[in-house]
CSV table of C-alpha atoms in Angstrom, one decimal:
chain,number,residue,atom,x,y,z
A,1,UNK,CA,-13.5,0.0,11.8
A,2,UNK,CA,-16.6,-1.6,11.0
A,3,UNK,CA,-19.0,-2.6,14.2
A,4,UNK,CA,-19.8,-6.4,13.8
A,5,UNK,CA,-22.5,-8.2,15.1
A,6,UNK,CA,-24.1,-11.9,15.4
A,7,UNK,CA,-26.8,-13.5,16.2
A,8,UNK,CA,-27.1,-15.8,18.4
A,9,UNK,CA,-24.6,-15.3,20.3
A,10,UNK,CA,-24.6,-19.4,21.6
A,11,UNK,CA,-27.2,-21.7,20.8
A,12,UNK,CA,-27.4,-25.6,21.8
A,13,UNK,CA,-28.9,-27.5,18.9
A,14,UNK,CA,-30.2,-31.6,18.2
A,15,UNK,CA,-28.7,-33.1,15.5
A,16,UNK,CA,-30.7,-33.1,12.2
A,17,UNK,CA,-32.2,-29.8,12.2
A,18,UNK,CA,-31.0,-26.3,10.9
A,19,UNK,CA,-29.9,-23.0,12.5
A,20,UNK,CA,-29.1,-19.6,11.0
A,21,UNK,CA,-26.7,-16.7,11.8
A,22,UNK,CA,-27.3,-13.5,11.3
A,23,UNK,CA,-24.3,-11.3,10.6
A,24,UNK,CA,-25.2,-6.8,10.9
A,25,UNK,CA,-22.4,-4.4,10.0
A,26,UNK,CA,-23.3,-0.8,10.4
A,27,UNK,CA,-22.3,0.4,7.0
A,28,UNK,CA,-21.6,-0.7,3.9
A,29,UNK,CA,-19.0,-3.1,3.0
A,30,UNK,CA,-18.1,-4.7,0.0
A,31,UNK,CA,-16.6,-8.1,1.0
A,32,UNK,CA,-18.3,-10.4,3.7
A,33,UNK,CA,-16.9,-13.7,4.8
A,34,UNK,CA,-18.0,-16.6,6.9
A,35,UNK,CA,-15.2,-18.5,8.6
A,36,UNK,CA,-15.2,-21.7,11.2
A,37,UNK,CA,-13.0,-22.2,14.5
A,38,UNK,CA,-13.5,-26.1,15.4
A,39,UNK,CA,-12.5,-26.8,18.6
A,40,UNK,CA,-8.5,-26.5,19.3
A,41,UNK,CA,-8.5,-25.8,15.2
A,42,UNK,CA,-7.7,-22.2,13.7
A,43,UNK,CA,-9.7,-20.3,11.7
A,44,UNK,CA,-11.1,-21.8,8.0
A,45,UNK,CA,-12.9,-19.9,5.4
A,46,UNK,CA,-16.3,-21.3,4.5
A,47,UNK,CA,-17.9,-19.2,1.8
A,48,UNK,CA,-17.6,-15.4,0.4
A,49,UNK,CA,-20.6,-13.7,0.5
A,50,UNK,CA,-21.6,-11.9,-2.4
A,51,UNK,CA,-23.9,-9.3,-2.5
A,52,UNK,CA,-26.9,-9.9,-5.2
A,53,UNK,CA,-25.3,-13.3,-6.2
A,54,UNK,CA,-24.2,-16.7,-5.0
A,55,UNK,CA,-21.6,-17.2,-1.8
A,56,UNK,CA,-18.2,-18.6,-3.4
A,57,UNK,CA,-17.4,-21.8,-1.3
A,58,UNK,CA,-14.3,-22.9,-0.6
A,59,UNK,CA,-12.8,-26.6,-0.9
A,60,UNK,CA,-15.1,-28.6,1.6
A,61,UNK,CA,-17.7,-26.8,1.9
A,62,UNK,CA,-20.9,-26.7,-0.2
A,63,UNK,CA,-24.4,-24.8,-0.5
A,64,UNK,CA,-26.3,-27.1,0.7
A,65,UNK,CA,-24.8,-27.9,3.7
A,66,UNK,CA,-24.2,-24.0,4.5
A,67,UNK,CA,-26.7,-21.5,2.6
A,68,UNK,CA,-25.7,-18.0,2.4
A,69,UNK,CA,-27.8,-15.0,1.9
A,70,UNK,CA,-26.4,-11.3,1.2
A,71,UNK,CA,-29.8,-9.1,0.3
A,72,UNK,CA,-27.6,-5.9,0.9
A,73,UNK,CA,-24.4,-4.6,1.6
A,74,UNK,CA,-24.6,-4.3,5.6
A,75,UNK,CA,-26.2,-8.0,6.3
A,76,UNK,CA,-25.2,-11.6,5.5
A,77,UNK,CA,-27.1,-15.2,7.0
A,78,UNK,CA,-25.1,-18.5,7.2
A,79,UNK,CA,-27.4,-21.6,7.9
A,80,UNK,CA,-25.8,-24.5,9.4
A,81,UNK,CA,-28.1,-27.7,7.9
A,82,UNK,CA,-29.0,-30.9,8.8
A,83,UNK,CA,-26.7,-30.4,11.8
A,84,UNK,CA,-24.3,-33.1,13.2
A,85,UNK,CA,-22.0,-33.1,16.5
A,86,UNK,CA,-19.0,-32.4,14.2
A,87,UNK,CA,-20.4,-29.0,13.4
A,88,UNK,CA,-20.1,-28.0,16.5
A,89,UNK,CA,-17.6,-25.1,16.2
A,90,UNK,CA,-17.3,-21.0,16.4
A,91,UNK,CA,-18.8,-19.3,13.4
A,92,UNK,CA,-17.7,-16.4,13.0
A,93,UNK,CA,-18.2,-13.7,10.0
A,94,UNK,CA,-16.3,-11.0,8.8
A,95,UNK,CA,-15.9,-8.1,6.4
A,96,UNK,CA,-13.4,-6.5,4.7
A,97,UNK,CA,-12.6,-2.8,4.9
A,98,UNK,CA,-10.7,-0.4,2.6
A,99,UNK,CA,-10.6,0.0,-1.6
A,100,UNK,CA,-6.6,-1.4,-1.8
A,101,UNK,CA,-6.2,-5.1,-3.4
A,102,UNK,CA,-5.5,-6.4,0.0
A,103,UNK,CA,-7.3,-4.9,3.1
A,104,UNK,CA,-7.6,-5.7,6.6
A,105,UNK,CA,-10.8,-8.3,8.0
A,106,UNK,CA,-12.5,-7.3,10.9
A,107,UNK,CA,-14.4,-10.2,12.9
A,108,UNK,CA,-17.2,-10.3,14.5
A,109,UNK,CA,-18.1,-11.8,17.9
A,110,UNK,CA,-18.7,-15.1,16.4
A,111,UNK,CA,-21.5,-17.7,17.2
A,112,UNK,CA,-20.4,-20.5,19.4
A,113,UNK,CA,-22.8,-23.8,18.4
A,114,UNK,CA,-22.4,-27.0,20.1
A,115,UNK,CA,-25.1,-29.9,18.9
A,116,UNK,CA,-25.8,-32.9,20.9
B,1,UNK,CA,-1.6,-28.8,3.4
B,2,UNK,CA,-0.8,-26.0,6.0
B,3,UNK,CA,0.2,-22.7,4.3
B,4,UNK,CA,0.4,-21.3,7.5
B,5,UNK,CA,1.8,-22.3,10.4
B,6,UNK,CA,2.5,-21.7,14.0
B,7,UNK,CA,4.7,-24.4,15.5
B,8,UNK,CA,4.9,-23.2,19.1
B,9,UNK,CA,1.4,-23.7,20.6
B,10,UNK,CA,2.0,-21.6,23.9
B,11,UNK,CA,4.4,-18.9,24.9
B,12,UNK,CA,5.1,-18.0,28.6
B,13,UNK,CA,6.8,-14.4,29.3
B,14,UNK,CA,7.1,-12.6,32.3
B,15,UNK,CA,5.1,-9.1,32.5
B,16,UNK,CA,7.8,-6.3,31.2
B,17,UNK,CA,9.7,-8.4,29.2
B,18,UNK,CA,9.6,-9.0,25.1
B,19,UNK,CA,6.7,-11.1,23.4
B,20,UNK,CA,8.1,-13.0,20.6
B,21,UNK,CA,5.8,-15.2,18.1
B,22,UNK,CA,6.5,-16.7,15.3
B,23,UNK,CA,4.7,-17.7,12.2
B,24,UNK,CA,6.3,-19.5,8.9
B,25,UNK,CA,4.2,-19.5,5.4
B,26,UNK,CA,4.7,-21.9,2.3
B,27,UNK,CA,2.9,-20.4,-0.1
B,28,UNK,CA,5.2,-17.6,-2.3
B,29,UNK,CA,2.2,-16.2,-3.8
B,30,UNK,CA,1.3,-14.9,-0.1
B,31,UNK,CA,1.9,-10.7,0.0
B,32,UNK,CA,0.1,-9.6,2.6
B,33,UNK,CA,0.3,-10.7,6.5
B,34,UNK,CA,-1.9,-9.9,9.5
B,35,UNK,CA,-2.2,-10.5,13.1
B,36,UNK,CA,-4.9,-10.8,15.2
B,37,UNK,CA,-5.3,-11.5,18.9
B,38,UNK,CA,-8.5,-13.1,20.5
B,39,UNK,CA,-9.7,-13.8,23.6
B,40,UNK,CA,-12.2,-16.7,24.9
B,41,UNK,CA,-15.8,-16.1,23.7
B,42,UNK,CA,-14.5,-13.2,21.0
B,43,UNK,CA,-13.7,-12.6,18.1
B,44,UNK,CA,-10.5,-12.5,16.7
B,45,UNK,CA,-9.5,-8.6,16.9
B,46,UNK,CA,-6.9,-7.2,14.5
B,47,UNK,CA,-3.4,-6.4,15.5
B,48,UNK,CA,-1.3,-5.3,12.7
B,49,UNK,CA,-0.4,-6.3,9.4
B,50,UNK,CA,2.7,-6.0,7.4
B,51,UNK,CA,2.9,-5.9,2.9
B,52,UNK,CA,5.8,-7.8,1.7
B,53,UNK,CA,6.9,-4.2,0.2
B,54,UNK,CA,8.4,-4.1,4.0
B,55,UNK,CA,10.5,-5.8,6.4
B,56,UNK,CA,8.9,-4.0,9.4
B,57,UNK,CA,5.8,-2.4,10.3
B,58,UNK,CA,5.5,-0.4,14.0
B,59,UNK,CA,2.6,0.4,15.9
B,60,UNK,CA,2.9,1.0,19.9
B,61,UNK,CA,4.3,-2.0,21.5
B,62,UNK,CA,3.7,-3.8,18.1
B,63,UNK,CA,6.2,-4.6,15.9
B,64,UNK,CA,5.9,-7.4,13.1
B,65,UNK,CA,8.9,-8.1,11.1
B,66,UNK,CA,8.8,-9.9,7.9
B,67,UNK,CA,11.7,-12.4,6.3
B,68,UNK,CA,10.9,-13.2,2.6
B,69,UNK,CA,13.6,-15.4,1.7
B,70,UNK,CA,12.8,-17.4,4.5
B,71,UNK,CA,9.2,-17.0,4.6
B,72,UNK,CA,8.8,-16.3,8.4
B,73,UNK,CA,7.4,-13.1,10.3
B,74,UNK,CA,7.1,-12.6,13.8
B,75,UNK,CA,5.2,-10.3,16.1
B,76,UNK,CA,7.3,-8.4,18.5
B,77,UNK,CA,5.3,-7.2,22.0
B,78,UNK,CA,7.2,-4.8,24.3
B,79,UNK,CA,6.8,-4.1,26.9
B,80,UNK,CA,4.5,-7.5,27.8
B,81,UNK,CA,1.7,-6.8,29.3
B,82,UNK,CA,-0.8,-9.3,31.5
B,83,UNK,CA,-3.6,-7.9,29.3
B,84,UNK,CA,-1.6,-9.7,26.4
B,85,UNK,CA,-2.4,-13.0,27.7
B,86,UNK,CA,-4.9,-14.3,24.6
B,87,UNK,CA,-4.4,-16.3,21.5
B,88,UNK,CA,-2.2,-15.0,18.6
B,89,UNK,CA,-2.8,-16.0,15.4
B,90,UNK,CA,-1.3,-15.1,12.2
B,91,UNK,CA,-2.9,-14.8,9.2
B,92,UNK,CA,-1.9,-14.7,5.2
B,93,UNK,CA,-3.4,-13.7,2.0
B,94,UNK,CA,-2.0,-12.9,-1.7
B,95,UNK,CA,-1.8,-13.7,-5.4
B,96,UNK,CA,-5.6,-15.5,-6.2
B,97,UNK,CA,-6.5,-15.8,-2.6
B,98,UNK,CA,-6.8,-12.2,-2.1
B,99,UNK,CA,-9.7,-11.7,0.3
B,100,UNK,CA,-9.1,-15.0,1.9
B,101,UNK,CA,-7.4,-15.1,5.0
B,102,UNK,CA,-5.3,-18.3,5.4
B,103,UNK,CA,-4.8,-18.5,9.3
B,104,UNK,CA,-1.9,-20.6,11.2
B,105,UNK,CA,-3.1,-22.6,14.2
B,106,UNK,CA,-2.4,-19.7,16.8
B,107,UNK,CA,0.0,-19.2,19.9
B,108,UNK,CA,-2.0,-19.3,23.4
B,109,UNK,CA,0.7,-16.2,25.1
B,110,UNK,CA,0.5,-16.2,28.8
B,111,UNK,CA,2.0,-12.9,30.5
B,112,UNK,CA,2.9,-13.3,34.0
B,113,UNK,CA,2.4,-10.4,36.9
């Protein structure tokens, strides 16, 4: 499977400002996602990220609280904006391997955000 | 509205002995079920996944098992292992949510030396 990885691993952040995530697959995928673990929750889906285009959010969840980029088929950014304490959560992105209607996601470490 | 859901929130099983977690979905469209297990400060890692073409899919001391009719799967582990000790969660997709994983609300398993 795909190797997965994110940046930053952890980061501490003040309520009101913004922090990115980086998201690096080494090769080419098709379908990227970008899910959140709140504390004690399970795992939601925030946005698809499309390559070339722009991110398909789900209920909940809008642009501009939580830009996306895709430039290219191996790399993906969620921003978290105008941060609050109840975004504190595990983000995590993932991509999706395989040519079949329904195919297996494969996670990456995640990014574990706690803001004050 | 949970689509998927785990109702016990921890399992306790002695090491050598069977692993049994359950998962229950509401959503008929739903065709396609995974498993994944993570541990603190990871990722979720895929386990195994099942189409609802079967009633059982085998790999190692994985076995998931799926009921249609009743809308319930479970994840077999056997022989238990301490290594096992993580959360489970399962995970569902199908109909116009392919690509989107609907996740229940995991099972912490704790295997026991």
């Amino acid at each position: 499977s795909a190797v997965i990885s994110q940046k930053p691993s952890r980061d501490i952040c003040q309520r009101g400002t913004s922090l990115t995530i980086q998201c690096q697959v080494d090769s080419q995928v098709t379908m990227m996602f970008w899910y959140r673990q709140q504390p004690g929750q399970s795992l939601t889906l925030i946005a698809t990220a499309n390559q070339g285009s722009e991110a398909t959010y789900e209920s909940g969840f809008v642009i501009d609280k939580f830009p996306i980029s895709r430039p290219n088929l191996t790399f993906s950014t969620l921003t978290v904006s105008n941060m609050s304490p109840e975004d504190s959560s595990i983000y995590l992105c993932s991509v999706e391997e395989g040519l079949a209607v329904a195919d297996t996601q494969y996670f990456g470490p995640g990014t574990r955000l706690t803001v004050l | 509205d949970q689509q998927v859901k785990q109702n016990s929130p921890s399992l306790s099983v002695q090491e050598g002995r069977i692993s049994i977690l359950n998962c229950d979905y509401t959503n008929s469209m739903f065709d396609y079920f995974l498993w994944y297990k993570k541990y603190p400060a990871e990722g979720p890692t895929f386990l195994i996944s099942i189409s609802s073409i079967k009633d059982k899919n085998e790999d190692g001391r994985f076995t998931v098992f799926l009921n249609k009719s009743a809308k319930h799967l479970s994840l077999h582990i056997v022989p238990s292992q301490p290594g096992d000790s993580a959360v489970y969660f399962c995970a569902a997709t199908g109909g116009t949510s392919y690509g989107k994983l609907t996740f229940g609300q995991g099972t912490i398993l704790t295997v026991h030396p």
